Amino acid sequence: MKNALGATREEIFQKNLAEYGQYHFMAKKYSKGSTYRNLSQLGVLMSLKTFPGGVHPHDFKHFSKTAAIDKLPPPEKVIIPMSQHIGSPSSPCVKVGDEVLVGQLIAEASGFVSIPQHASISGKVTKIDLFAHPVGTKQMAIEITGDGLDKWIELVDDENYLDLTPDEMKKRIADAGVCGMGGAGFPTHVKLSPPKDKVIDTVILNGVECEPYLTSDYRLMIERPEEILRGLENVMKVVGASKGIIGIESNKPDAIALLQKHTASKANIEVVGLKMQYPQGAEKQLIYAATKRKVPNKGGLPMAVGVVVQNVGTAVAVYEAVRYKKPLLERVITVTGSIVKRPANFLARVGTPYSVLVDNCDGVNTEIGKIISGGPMMGFSLPNLDAPMTKGSSGIVLMNRTEAKQLQEHTCLRCAKCVDVCPLNLLPSLIVSAVKVEDLEMANKAGMTDCMKCGSCAYVCPAQIRLVQWIDTGKIKWAALQRAKK
Amino acid sequence: MNDKLLVSPAPHLHDRTNVSMVMWNVILALTPALVMATYFWGIKALMLTLLGAVTAVVTEAAVQKFRKVPISVADGSAFLTGMLLSFNIHANSPWWLPVVGSVFAIVVGKQVFGGLGNNPVNPALLGRAFLLASWPTLVTNGWIPTRSGSINGINPDLIGTNLQTIAPKAYELITSATPLKVAQTIRDTSFVSSLTGSATENATLASNIFNSLFDMGTLKAMFWGNIGGCIGEVSVFALLLGAAYLLYKNIIEWRIPLFYIGTVFALSFLFGGITGSRYSVMLPFFHIFGGGLMLGAFFMATDYTTSPITKRGRIIFAIGCGVLTIVIRLVGGYPEGVSYSILFMNVMTPLIDRLTMPKAFGEVKK
C-alpha cells in the first residue's frame, strides 16, 4: 500500500527502525527529569517564546514522526458516538435499518452548543445503543455496518469560497459538524461566534502538539501546509481578525521552516517557534507564549483578550467544510508506543474502532500494559480497544508493563516541585493536603477550581502522589457542596 | 491480556524521580565536604560523621518498628539527618556527641511528628540546638586547627611584631579562635580596652585584627576550609561543588540560597564593619564564607519539609534567615547564628505560606 508521499509502509518501517536506536539513548538522557529548569529560569535558554512553569518530558515522537499519513480504507463497521464534543449530545435522525451514504447526516445538533454527526462510511445503520467511548465510559452511539462501496454524498467545489460572508461560512462549518480536534472538542461555530462587543484581532493556530508521542498534527503540518493556511484565512475572515499566528514548538523545526516558507508572502500571518515545554498546547499557555496576553481565570475565554485559537487539524476541517461542504468525518490519528510493531499516522474515518487501527499497525510485539486514548499526559487509559476514534482523537499510545508500572504514593515532602511547574501558578500540594482533610475552602484558595488537569505536578512529584486525581476528587466534592447549598 | 491491563487516571508519564533518589543525591552532594574534612582533620572527622549517620538510621528503624509502620530507612533521609547533625559538630568532639544528637534529632525532631514530611523544624538543626543547650562548652570550645596548623588563617606576624609579648590576649585570640569568634570578640569593647595600654594603641590593634579577617590569605583559607570549625561547614569550595550539583539536578531551587546568602552579603557590607576598620568589598565575603552559612543556605534552609512552598514565601524565608544570621553574629551573644535563624524561620514557615498564596495565572482583580 502506498501512502500520500508515495513511500511504501516497508520504507517507513525501515526509517522508524533507524530512529529506534536513538530512542534508547534519548529515553535514558531525558528520563532523569527536568534538569534544564534551573538553567532556563536563570535566563540561559530564554531566546524562544514560552510560558511560565511547565515540564519537559521526553517527547517520544521518534516512533511515529517519520511515518507519513497513511490513508486507511473505510472499515467494515464504525461506531459514531453522539457525544464527541463539549455541549449537548447530538440527537439521532436515522433509524436502525436505514441506508446511509458517506457524509450523510445521521444526527442533528441538539442546540447551539452542539454539532451534527455524519455517516463516515456507506452502509446500513445496524444499532443505536450505548457503546464504549474513548473517555472510558459507555455512551450513546450509532453503529453503521459498511457495504464496502464507499458511496459519498455529493460535495461541491466552491472556488470562490473566500467571497462568502462570515455568516455563510459559519453555517457551512456548523453544518459540517466541525469541533475542536485538539482534544477538548468545543464546537467550532460557537468559538467563531463571539458576542458583538468582543473584537477579535488575532487567530492563533495550535501546532504545538506538546503531548509526548503524538505526531498527527506534525504530519498534517508538513504534508498539508496549504490547506492549513487556507483554513486559517477562513477562520480569520469569519471573526474579522487582522493577524494570524501559527504556534509550533521547536522540536518540529521542519514544520516551522515549511510553514514559514508558505507564509513568506503573507504579511499578516506569522509562524512563531516556541520553546519545547509542556503544556504549551493548552489554550491559555499558547496565547501567553505567542502574544503575552493573559486570559482571565475562573472561566475566562480567549475572546476576552481578542484571540481565537484553533487546532491545525480543525483549520483543515474548516477549509474543507467551507470550500467543499465536506462534513468532518475523517482525521489524522497517531498509533504509537514502543511496543507497536509499525507506529503510524492514519487518515481514518471517525468511528473506526481502536482495535482496527492497532491491527493496521500489525499489532504489538509484547503484552500491552496500558492503552491510552490521547496523549500520555492528559489522555484516558482504557480497559480494551473496543472504543471508536472520535473527531477529537489525536492518538492511541500503547505502553508495555514496565512503562505502565505505577509506584506507590509516599507522604508529601513539601518539596514544592509541583508549585514550581504549575503553569497556572497554583499550589497543587496544598490543594491535595486540603482535599485530604476535606478543607475545600482552603483547597479553593490554593486554586483547586482553576486547575486544568495538565498533570505537570503529578509528572514531577518525587513522592508519586497522584495530584490530578486528588484535585479532581476535590472538584467533584466542591461541586456537590455547591449544589447542596442551592 | 486484559487481566493485567492497568487503567488509571492521567498523567501516564512520570519523570522517574523518587524520594530516595533525592535524598541519596543530597548525600552525594555532601561527600566533597566530608572528603575535605577528612583530609584536614584525619579519619576522626569521617568516623564521627558515619557514627552520627548510622545512629540516625538505627534509631529511625527502631522507632518505626516500635510504631509498627513500614521501615523506610533505605530512602536515605535518616542517613542524611545524621550526616548533617555530625557536620554541625567539630572534629574534636567525643564519640558519643553525634550519637546522642542523632537519637534526639530522629526521635524528637522527626518521628514524634510522624516521620519524613511532617516535621515542623529541621531535625538535624534541632539536634544541634539540643547539644548546644546541653553541653555548651563541648560544642563551642575545643576547636582544633587543621593538619596544616591553622585555625583561622590569620598570620599573627602580619598584625604586629612581638604580639605575644605586647598583647598576649590578642595573640591568644587569633591563635585559638575560629574566624567568626575572632570577629565577635573584636567587636566587644571591654575586650579591646583590656588589650594593651593606651586607647589609641588598642583601637589600632583591634582594627588591624579585624582587617586581617578579610585579607586575601584568610579568605583563601576559609574558601578551601583550612580553618577551625564544624566538620561539614568549613570548606566553602566543597560545599559549592555539591550545591552546583544539586542545582543542576534540580533538587534544590535557587531562591533560598541566593536570597539567604545575598542578604548576609548585603547586610554585612552595610553593618559589618567596626570603628576604625577599612570598608572593603571583601568584608562581606568573610561573612558568607564564615561559619555554617554555605552549609545552611544550600543544604539546610532548602530542606523541603521545613521551608515554604510558595515562591514569594521562599524569598521571605531566606531574607528572614539572612537578617537573623547577621543580627546574631553582629549583636547577639553567639559568634554564629545560622542554625538558630533557620530553626526560627522553620517555625514561621506555615505562616509565610499562608500569607504568600500566589495569584492564579490570569487572576483578575476583584
mmCIF file of N, CA, C and O in Angstrom, chain A residues 31 34-35 38 41 212 295-297 368-372 376-377 379 381 383 399 401 403-404 412-417 419-420 424-425 427 429 442 450 455 458-459 461-462 464 469, chain B residues 4-19 116-117 247-254 304-305 307 309-311 314 349 353-354 357-364:
data_model
loop_
_atom_site.group_PDB
_atom_site.id
_atom_site.type_symbol
_atom_site.label_atom_id
_atom_site.label_comp_id
_atom_site.label_asym_id
_atom_site.label_seq_id
_atom_site.Cartn_x
_atom_site.Cartn_y
_atom_site.Cartn_z
ATOM 1 N N SER A 31 14.929 10.780 30.863
ATOM 2 C CA SER A 31 14.065 10.251 31.916
ATOM 3 C C SER A 31 14.533 10.694 33.288
ATOM 4 O O SER A 31 13.825 10.573 34.259
ATOM 5 N N SER A 34 13.773 16.998 34.766
ATOM 6 C CA SER A 34 13.937 18.256 34.071
ATOM 7 C C SER A 34 15.097 19.038 34.644
ATOM 8 O O SER A 34 14.911 19.978 35.397
ATOM 9 N N THR A 35 16.297 18.627 34.290
ATOM 10 C CA THR A 35 17.453 19.333 34.813
ATOM 11 C C THR A 35 17.597 20.713 34.191
ATOM 12 O O THR A 35 18.401 21.508 34.640
ATOM 13 N N ASN A 38 16.296 24.870 36.124
ATOM 14 C CA ASN A 38 17.059 25.905 36.809
ATOM 15 C C ASN A 38 17.813 26.777 35.827
ATOM 16 O O ASN A 38 17.882 27.985 35.979
ATOM 17 N N GLN A 41 15.443 29.125 34.080
ATOM 18 C CA GLN A 41 14.979 30.195 34.948
ATOM 19 C C GLN A 41 16.044 31.283 35.059
ATOM 20 O O GLN A 41 15.736 32.431 35.276
ATOM 21 N N PRO A 212 3.563 14.263 24.619
ATOM 22 C CA PRO A 212 4.558 13.333 24.092
ATOM 23 C C PRO A 212 3.886 12.282 23.191
ATOM 24 O O PRO A 212 2.666 12.098 23.258
ATOM 25 N N VAL A 295 -5.253 35.302 29.535
ATOM 26 C CA VAL A 295 -6.692 35.061 29.586
ATOM 27 C C VAL A 295 -7.112 35.006 31.051
ATOM 28 O O VAL A 295 -6.466 34.337 31.847
ATOM 29 N N PRO A 296 -8.168 35.756 31.422
ATOM 30 C CA PRO A 296 -8.586 35.751 32.825
ATOM 31 C C PRO A 296 -8.978 34.356 33.306
ATOM 32 O O PRO A 296 -9.472 33.536 32.520
ATOM 33 N N ASN A 297 -8.750 34.085 34.600
ATOM 34 C CA ASN A 297 -9.105 32.765 35.137
ATOM 35 C C ASN A 297 -10.586 32.733 35.494
ATOM 36 O O ASN A 297 -11.346 33.622 35.134
ATOM 37 N N ILE A 368 0.467 -5.864 26.202
ATOM 38 C CA ILE A 368 0.150 -4.460 26.456
ATOM 39 C C ILE A 368 -0.026 -4.253 27.950
ATOM 40 O O ILE A 368 -0.668 -5.045 28.636
ATOM 41 N N GLY A 369 0.580 -3.174 28.484
ATOM 42 C CA GLY A 369 0.419 -2.863 29.907
ATOM 43 C C GLY A 369 -0.617 -1.784 30.120
ATOM 44 O O GLY A 369 -1.259 -1.704 31.159
ATOM 45 N N LYS A 370 -0.744 -0.907 29.125
ATOM 46 C CA LYS A 370 -1.677 0.203 29.267
ATOM 47 C C LYS A 370 -2.083 0.710 27.893
ATOM 48 O O LYS A 370 -1.248 0.807 26.996
ATOM 49 N N ILE A 371 -3.371 1.011 27.743
ATOM 50 C CA ILE A 371 -3.879 1.594 26.499
ATOM 51 C C ILE A 371 -4.271 3.026 26.816
ATOM 52 O O ILE A 371 -5.082 3.249 27.708
ATOM 53 N N ILE A 372 -3.688 3.969 26.095
ATOM 54 C CA ILE A 372 -4.018 5.368 26.363
ATOM 55 C C ILE A 372 -4.689 5.974 25.146
ATOM 56 O O ILE A 372 -4.153 5.939 24.033
ATOM 57 N N PRO A 376 -0.121 10.801 26.602
ATOM 58 C CA PRO A 376 0.108 10.218 27.918
ATOM 59 C C PRO A 376 -0.053 11.202 29.083
ATOM 60 O O PRO A 376 -0.172 10.771 30.214
ATOM 61 N N MET A 377 -0.045 12.499 28.821
ATOM 62 C CA MET A 377 -0.158 13.448 29.935
ATOM 63 C C MET A 377 -1.612 13.691 30.333
ATOM 64 O O MET A 377 -1.927 13.898 31.489
ATOM 65 N N GLY A 379 -4.389 12.004 28.464
ATOM 66 C CA GLY A 379 -5.280 11.021 27.841
ATOM 67 C C GLY A 379 -5.935 10.102 28.855
ATOM 68 O O GLY A 379 -5.591 10.097 30.027
ATOM 69 N N SER A 381 -6.871 6.222 30.080
ATOM 70 C CA SER A 381 -6.467 4.834 29.858
ATOM 71 C C SER A 381 -7.721 3.986 29.779
ATOM 72 O O SER A 381 -8.692 4.231 30.489
ATOM 73 N N PRO A 383 -9.824 0.094 29.230
ATOM 74 C CA PRO A 383 -9.734 -1.327 29.594
ATOM 75 C C PRO A 383 -9.591 -2.240 28.380
ATOM 76 O O PRO A 383 -9.237 -3.396 28.506
ATOM 77 N N MET A 399 1.489 1.133 25.932
ATOM 78 C CA MET A 399 2.688 1.001 26.758
ATOM 79 C C MET A 399 2.853 -0.448 27.180
ATOM 80 O O MET A 399 1.864 -1.164 27.339
ATOM 81 N N ARG A 401 4.333 -3.312 30.093
ATOM 82 C CA ARG A 401 4.154 -3.409 31.543
ATOM 83 C C ARG A 401 5.112 -2.486 32.307
ATOM 84 O O ARG A 401 4.722 -1.841 33.268
ATOM 85 N N GLU A 403 6.668 0.250 31.297
ATOM 86 C CA GLU A 403 6.352 1.676 31.125
ATOM 87 C C GLU A 403 5.117 2.057 31.916
ATOM 88 O O GLU A 403 4.964 3.189 32.353
ATOM 89 N N ALA A 404 4.187 1.088 32.061
ATOM 90 C CA ALA A 404 2.922 1.392 32.718
ATOM 91 C C ALA A 404 3.016 1.276 34.230
ATOM 92 O O ALA A 404 2.098 1.660 34.942
ATOM 93 N N CYS A 412 3.733 13.401 51.314
ATOM 94 C CA CYS A 412 4.226 14.627 50.667
ATOM 95 C C CYS A 412 5.434 15.152 51.432
ATOM 96 O O CYS A 412 5.419 15.246 52.655
ATOM 97 N N LEU A 413 6.490 15.478 50.693
ATOM 98 C CA LEU A 413 7.702 16.019 51.316
ATOM 99 C C LEU A 413 7.644 17.529 51.420
ATOM 100 O O LEU A 413 8.526 18.150 51.959
ATOM 101 N N ARG A 414 6.646 18.144 50.838
ATOM 102 C CA ARG A 414 6.530 19.592 50.715
ATOM 103 C C ARG A 414 7.699 20.157 49.881
ATOM 104 O O ARG A 414 8.160 21.265 50.111
ATOM 105 N N CYS A 415 8.140 19.393 48.896
ATOM 106 C CA CYS A 415 9.311 19.844 48.137
ATOM 107 C C CYS A 415 8.948 20.987 47.202
ATOM 108 O O CYS A 415 9.816 21.696 46.722
ATOM 109 N N ALA A 416 7.642 21.153 46.913
ATOM 110 C CA ALA A 416 7.152 22.276 46.108
ATOM 111 C C ALA A 416 7.555 22.210 44.638
ATOM 112 O O ALA A 416 7.484 23.198 43.932
ATOM 113 N N LYS A 417 7.975 21.035 44.176
ATOM 114 C CA LYS A 417 8.248 20.913 42.745
ATOM 115 C C LYS A 417 6.953 21.133 41.954
ATOM 116 O O LYS A 417 6.953 21.704 40.875
ATOM 117 N N VAL A 419 4.606 23.138 42.752
ATOM 118 C CA VAL A 419 4.358 24.582 42.720
ATOM 119 C C VAL A 419 5.217 25.229 41.634
ATOM 120 O O VAL A 419 4.757 26.096 40.887
ATOM 121 N N ASP A 420 6.451 24.753 41.539
ATOM 122 C CA ASP A 420 7.364 25.337 40.550
ATOM 123 C C ASP A 420 6.909 25.081 39.121
ATOM 124 O O ASP A 420 7.150 25.897 38.245
ATOM 125 N N LEU A 424 -0.386 27.314 35.909
ATOM 126 C CA LEU A 424 -1.434 28.253 36.304
ATOM 127 C C LEU A 424 -1.115 28.913 37.634
ATOM 128 O O LEU A 424 -1.953 29.607 38.214
ATOM 129 N N ASN A 425 0.105 28.656 38.140
ATOM 130 C CA ASN A 425 0.544 29.316 39.362
ATOM 131 C C ASN A 425 -0.308 28.927 40.577
ATOM 132 O O ASN A 425 -0.589 29.766 41.436
ATOM 133 N N LEU A 427 -1.111 26.057 43.898
ATOM 134 C CA LEU A 427 -0.317 25.344 44.899
ATOM 135 C C LEU A 427 -0.822 23.898 44.999
ATOM 136 O O LEU A 427 -1.537 23.543 45.932
ATOM 137 N N SER A 429 0.282 20.949 45.901
ATOM 138 C CA SER A 429 0.453 20.126 47.102
ATOM 139 C C SER A 429 -0.466 20.590 48.217
ATOM 140 O O SER A 429 -0.996 19.798 48.982
ATOM 141 N N MET A 442 -10.003 25.925 51.817
ATOM 142 C CA MET A 442 -8.556 26.122 51.675
ATOM 143 C C MET A 442 -8.083 25.631 50.309
ATOM 144 O O MET A 442 -7.281 26.283 49.641
ATOM 145 N N ASP A 450 -9.371 26.269 39.519
ATOM 146 C CA ASP A 450 -8.685 26.781 38.331
ATOM 147 C C ASP A 450 -7.935 25.680 37.584
ATOM 148 O O ASP A 450 -7.570 25.847 36.426
ATOM 149 N N GLY A 455 -1.484 17.892 34.503
ATOM 150 C CA GLY A 455 -0.696 16.772 35.014
ATOM 151 C C GLY A 455 0.783 17.053 35.220
ATOM 152 O O GLY A 455 1.532 16.155 35.569
ATOM 153 N N ALA A 458 1.833 16.072 38.868
ATOM 154 C CA ALA A 458 1.962 14.639 39.124
ATOM 155 C C ALA A 458 3.160 14.066 38.376
ATOM 156 O O ALA A 458 3.794 13.122 38.830
ATOM 157 N N TYR A 459 3.497 14.671 37.240
ATOM 158 C CA TYR A 459 4.642 14.207 36.456
ATOM 159 C C TYR A 459 5.954 14.368 37.232
ATOM 160 O O TYR A 459 6.823 13.507 37.188
ATOM 161 N N CYS A 461 6.237 14.912 40.668
ATOM 162 C CA CYS A 461 6.194 14.627 42.108
ATOM 163 C C CYS A 461 7.118 13.474 42.497
ATOM 164 O O CYS A 461 6.910 12.339 42.084
ATOM 165 N N PRO A 462 8.171 13.737 43.311
ATOM 166 C CA PRO A 462 9.069 12.645 43.692
ATOM 167 C C PRO A 462 8.397 11.664 44.648
ATOM 168 O O PRO A 462 8.882 10.563 44.828
ATOM 169 N N GLN A 464 5.440 10.525 44.109
ATOM 170 C CA GLN A 464 4.492 9.802 43.237
ATOM 171 C C GLN A 464 3.045 10.067 43.622
ATOM 172 O O GLN A 464 2.181 9.213 43.434
ATOM 173 N N GLN A 469 -5.598 13.370 40.362
ATOM 174 C CA GLN A 469 -6.720 12.580 40.851
ATOM 175 C C GLN A 469 -7.290 13.189 42.130
ATOM 176 O O GLN A 469 -8.503 13.306 42.291
ATOM 177 N N LYS B 4 -4.184 -8.032 33.038
ATOM 178 C CA LYS B 4 -3.003 -7.345 33.540
ATOM 179 C C LYS B 4 -2.920 -5.896 33.034
ATOM 180 O O LYS B 4 -1.931 -5.229 33.173
ATOM 181 N N LEU B 5 -4.018 -5.452 32.437
ATOM 182 C CA LEU B 5 -4.012 -4.114 31.870
ATOM 183 C C LEU B 5 -4.262 -3.077 32.962
ATOM 184 O O LEU B 5 -5.163 -3.245 33.772
ATOM 185 N N LEU B 6 -3.453 -2.042 32.985
ATOM 186 C CA LEU B 6 -3.621 -1.027 34.025
ATOM 187 C C LEU B 6 -4.500 0.107 33.505
ATOM 188 O O LEU B 6 -4.254 0.657 32.440
ATOM 189 N N VAL B 7 -5.531 0.420 34.258
ATOM 190 C CA VAL B 7 -6.373 1.564 33.924
ATOM 191 C C VAL B 7 -6.245 2.558 35.067
ATOM 192 O O VAL B 7 -6.542 2.234 36.210
ATOM 193 N N SER B 8 -5.740 3.742 34.776
ATOM 194 C CA SER B 8 -5.520 4.717 35.838
ATOM 195 C C SER B 8 -5.687 6.117 35.275
ATOM 196 O O SER B 8 -5.651 6.311 34.071
ATOM 197 N N PRO B 9 -5.886 7.107 36.150
ATOM 198 C CA PRO B 9 -6.038 8.472 35.649
ATOM 199 C C PRO B 9 -4.720 9.034 35.107
ATOM 200 O O PRO B 9 -3.650 8.569 35.496
ATOM 201 N N ALA B 10 -4.829 10.036 34.246
ATOM 202 C CA ALA B 10 -3.652 10.701 33.694
ATOM 203 C C ALA B 10 -2.968 11.481 34.818
ATOM 204 O O ALA B 10 -3.600 11.787 35.814
ATOM 205 N N PRO B 11 -1.723 11.865 34.710
ATOM 206 C CA PRO B 11 -0.827 11.573 33.594
ATOM 207 C C PRO B 11 -0.251 10.165 33.652
ATOM 208 O O PRO B 11 -0.088 9.606 34.717
ATOM 209 N N HIS B 12 0.054 9.629 32.469
ATOM 210 C CA HIS B 12 0.579 8.278 32.391
ATOM 211 C C HIS B 12 2.104 8.268 32.269
ATOM 212 O O HIS B 12 2.701 7.239 32.047
ATOM 213 N N LEU B 13 2.708 9.441 32.367
ATOM 214 C CA LEU B 13 4.171 9.543 32.340
ATOM 215 C C LEU B 13 4.637 10.122 33.668
ATOM 216 O O LEU B 13 3.927 10.883 34.310
ATOM 217 N N HIS B 14 5.853 9.771 34.073
ATOM 218 C CA HIS B 14 6.430 10.337 35.285
ATOM 219 C C HIS B 14 7.906 10.544 35.022
ATOM 220 O O HIS B 14 8.515 9.790 34.267
ATOM 221 N N ASP B 15 8.490 11.571 35.653
ATOM 222 C CA ASP B 15 9.905 11.821 35.329
ATOM 223 C C ASP B 15 10.852 10.878 36.066
ATOM 224 O O ASP B 15 12.062 11.020 35.986
ATOM 225 N N ARG B 16 10.290 9.887 36.764
ATOM 226 C CA ARG B 16 11.081 8.816 37.372
ATOM 227 C C ARG B 16 11.988 9.288 38.486
ATOM 228 O O ARG B 16 13.006 8.664 38.749
ATOM 229 N N THR B 17 11.674 10.411 39.114
ATOM 230 C CA THR B 17 12.404 10.749 40.334
ATOM 231 C C THR B 17 11.627 10.153 41.492
ATOM 232 O O THR B 17 10.428 9.956 41.401
ATOM 233 N N ASN B 18 12.319 9.878 42.590
ATOM 234 C CA ASN B 18 11.605 9.452 43.782
ATOM 235 C C ASN B 18 12.330 9.954 45.022
ATOM 236 O O ASN B 18 13.421 10.526 44.932
ATOM 237 N N VAL B 19 11.712 9.724 46.171
ATOM 238 C CA VAL B 19 12.227 10.292 47.407
ATOM 239 C C VAL B 19 13.657 9.842 47.690
ATOM 240 O O VAL B 19 14.534 10.652 47.995
ATOM 241 N N LEU B 116 9.134 11.469 58.032
ATOM 242 C CA LEU B 116 9.504 12.315 56.896
ATOM 243 C C LEU B 116 8.301 13.065 56.310
ATOM 244 O O LEU B 116 7.268 12.480 56.046
ATOM 245 N N GLY B 117 8.462 14.359 56.145
ATOM 246 C CA GLY B 117 7.396 15.146 55.536
ATOM 247 C C GLY B 117 6.502 15.846 56.553
ATOM 248 O O GLY B 117 5.716 16.711 56.196
ATOM 249 N N LEU B 247 21.798 21.958 42.230
ATOM 250 C CA LEU B 247 21.083 22.917 41.377
ATOM 251 C C LEU B 247 20.946 22.354 39.974
ATOM 252 O O LEU B 247 19.894 22.445 39.349
ATOM 253 N N TYR B 248 22.031 21.735 39.500
ATOM 254 C CA TYR B 248 21.990 21.155 38.160
ATOM 255 C C TYR B 248 20.960 20.038 38.083
ATOM 256 O O TYR B 248 20.214 19.928 37.114
ATOM 257 N N LYS B 249 20.881 19.233 39.121
ATOM 258 C CA LYS B 249 19.919 18.129 39.145
ATOM 259 C C LYS B 249 18.512 18.609 39.499
ATOM 260 O O LYS B 249 17.604 17.797 39.615
ATOM 261 N N ASN B 250 18.365 19.906 39.721
ATOM 262 C CA ASN B 250 17.059 20.475 40.047
ATOM 263 C C ASN B 250 16.492 19.907 41.342
ATOM 264 O O ASN B 250 15.293 19.760 41.509
ATOM 265 N N ILE B 251 17.390 19.550 42.277
ATOM 266 C CA ILE B 251 16.920 19.007 43.551
ATOM 267 C C ILE B 251 16.685 20.147 44.529
ATOM 268 O O ILE B 251 15.719 20.146 45.284
ATOM 269 N N ILE B 252 17.548 21.150 44.523
ATOM 270 C CA ILE B 252 17.242 22.358 45.289
ATOM 271 C C ILE B 252 16.938 23.475 44.307
ATOM 272 O O ILE B 252 17.292 23.397 43.131
ATOM 273 N N GLU B 253 16.274 24.498 44.816
ATOM 274 C CA GLU B 253 15.886 25.595 43.953
ATOM 275 C C GLU B 253 16.723 26.808 44.351
ATOM 276 O O GLU B 253 17.140 26.949 45.502
ATOM 277 N N TRP B 254 16.937 27.712 43.394
ATOM 278 C CA TRP B 254 17.915 28.779 43.604
ATOM 279 C C TRP B 254 17.459 29.865 44.571
ATOM 280 O O TRP B 254 18.267 30.593 45.138
ATOM 281 N N TYR B 304 13.161 20.481 52.176
ATOM 282 C CA TYR B 304 11.818 20.577 51.593
ATOM 283 C C TYR B 304 10.731 20.813 52.633
ATOM 284 O O TYR B 304 9.894 21.697 52.519
ATOM 285 N N THR B 305 10.736 19.937 53.639
ATOM 286 C CA THR B 305 9.608 19.887 54.552
ATOM 287 C C THR B 305 9.465 21.167 55.360
ATOM 288 O O THR B 305 8.352 21.571 55.697
ATOM 289 N N SER B 307 10.648 24.357 54.645
ATOM 290 C CA SER B 307 10.715 25.667 54.006
ATOM 291 C C SER B 307 9.411 25.912 53.253
ATOM 292 O O SER B 307 8.723 24.965 52.904
ATOM 293 N N ILE B 309 6.422 26.600 50.565
ATOM 294 C CA ILE B 309 6.224 26.055 49.220
ATOM 295 C C ILE B 309 5.988 27.154 48.190
ATOM 296 O O ILE B 309 6.220 26.965 47.019
ATOM 297 N N THR B 310 5.527 28.315 48.615
ATOM 298 C CA THR B 310 5.276 29.375 47.641
ATOM 299 C C THR B 310 6.589 30.042 47.247
ATOM 300 O O THR B 310 7.531 30.092 48.036
ATOM 301 N N LYS B 311 6.618 30.557 46.019
ATOM 302 C CA LYS B 311 7.873 31.146 45.537
ATOM 303 C C LYS B 311 8.221 32.426 46.299
ATOM 304 O O LYS B 311 9.359 32.633 46.709
ATOM 305 N N ARG B 314 9.424 31.568 49.776
ATOM 306 C CA ARG B 314 10.816 31.140 49.888
ATOM 307 C C ARG B 314 11.740 32.349 49.976
ATOM 308 O O ARG B 314 12.732 32.336 50.697
ATOM 309 N N THR B 349 7.399 29.095 58.845
ATOM 310 C CA THR B 349 7.018 28.618 57.502
ATOM 311 C C THR B 349 5.509 28.511 57.243
ATOM 312 O O THR B 349 5.033 29.033 56.236
ATOM 313 N N ASP B 353 3.664 30.680 54.317
ATOM 314 C CA ASP B 353 2.898 30.049 53.233
ATOM 315 C C ASP B 353 1.508 30.637 53.139
ATOM 316 O O ASP B 353 0.993 30.911 52.058
ATOM 317 N N ARG B 354 0.893 30.832 54.284
ATOM 318 C CA ARG B 354 -0.479 31.323 54.302
ATOM 319 C C ARG B 354 -0.562 32.765 53.803
ATOM 320 O O ARG B 354 -1.538 33.154 53.167
ATOM 321 N N MET B 357 0.113 33.245 49.459
ATOM 322 C CA MET B 357 -0.607 32.481 48.440
ATOM 323 C C MET B 357 -0.510 33.190 47.090
ATOM 324 O O MET B 357 -0.843 34.372 47.003
ATOM 325 N N PRO B 358 -0.073 32.509 46.056
ATOM 326 C CA PRO B 358 0.107 33.202 44.777
ATOM 327 C C PRO B 358 -1.224 33.475 44.079
ATOM 328 O O PRO B 358 -2.225 32.827 44.353
ATOM 329 N N LYS B 359 -1.190 34.429 43.192
ATOM 330 C CA LYS B 359 -2.346 34.685 42.325
ATOM 331 C C LYS B 359 -2.320 33.669 41.197
ATOM 332 O O LYS B 359 -1.272 33.423 40.611
ATOM 333 N N ALA B 360 -3.484 33.112 40.880
ATOM 334 C CA ALA B 360 -3.536 32.172 39.776
ATOM 335 C C ALA B 360 -3.243 32.901 38.473
ATOM 336 O O ALA B 360 -3.451 34.111 38.378
ATOM 337 N N PHE B 361 -2.743 32.149 37.465
ATOM 338 C CA PHE B 361 -2.458 32.715 36.150
ATOM 339 C C PHE B 361 -3.721 33.375 35.602
ATOM 340 O O PHE B 361 -4.771 32.749 35.526
ATOM 341 N N GLY B 362 -3.620 34.645 35.257
ATOM 342 C CA GLY B 362 -4.769 35.349 34.686
ATOM 343 C C GLY B 362 -5.776 35.826 35.710
ATOM 344 O O GLY B 362 -6.880 36.216 35.349
ATOM 345 N N GLU B 363 -5.413 35.787 37.006
ATOM 346 C CA GLU B 363 -6.376 36.196 38.032
ATOM 347 C C GLU B 363 -6.700 37.678 37.895
ATOM 348 O O GLU B 363 -5.824 38.515 37.754
ATOM 349 N N VAL B 364 -8.002 37.974 37.913
ATOM 350 C CA VAL B 364 -8.423 39.363 37.756
ATOM 351 C C VAL B 364 -8.645 39.986 39.123
ATOM 352 O O VAL B 364 -9.057 39.326 40.064
#
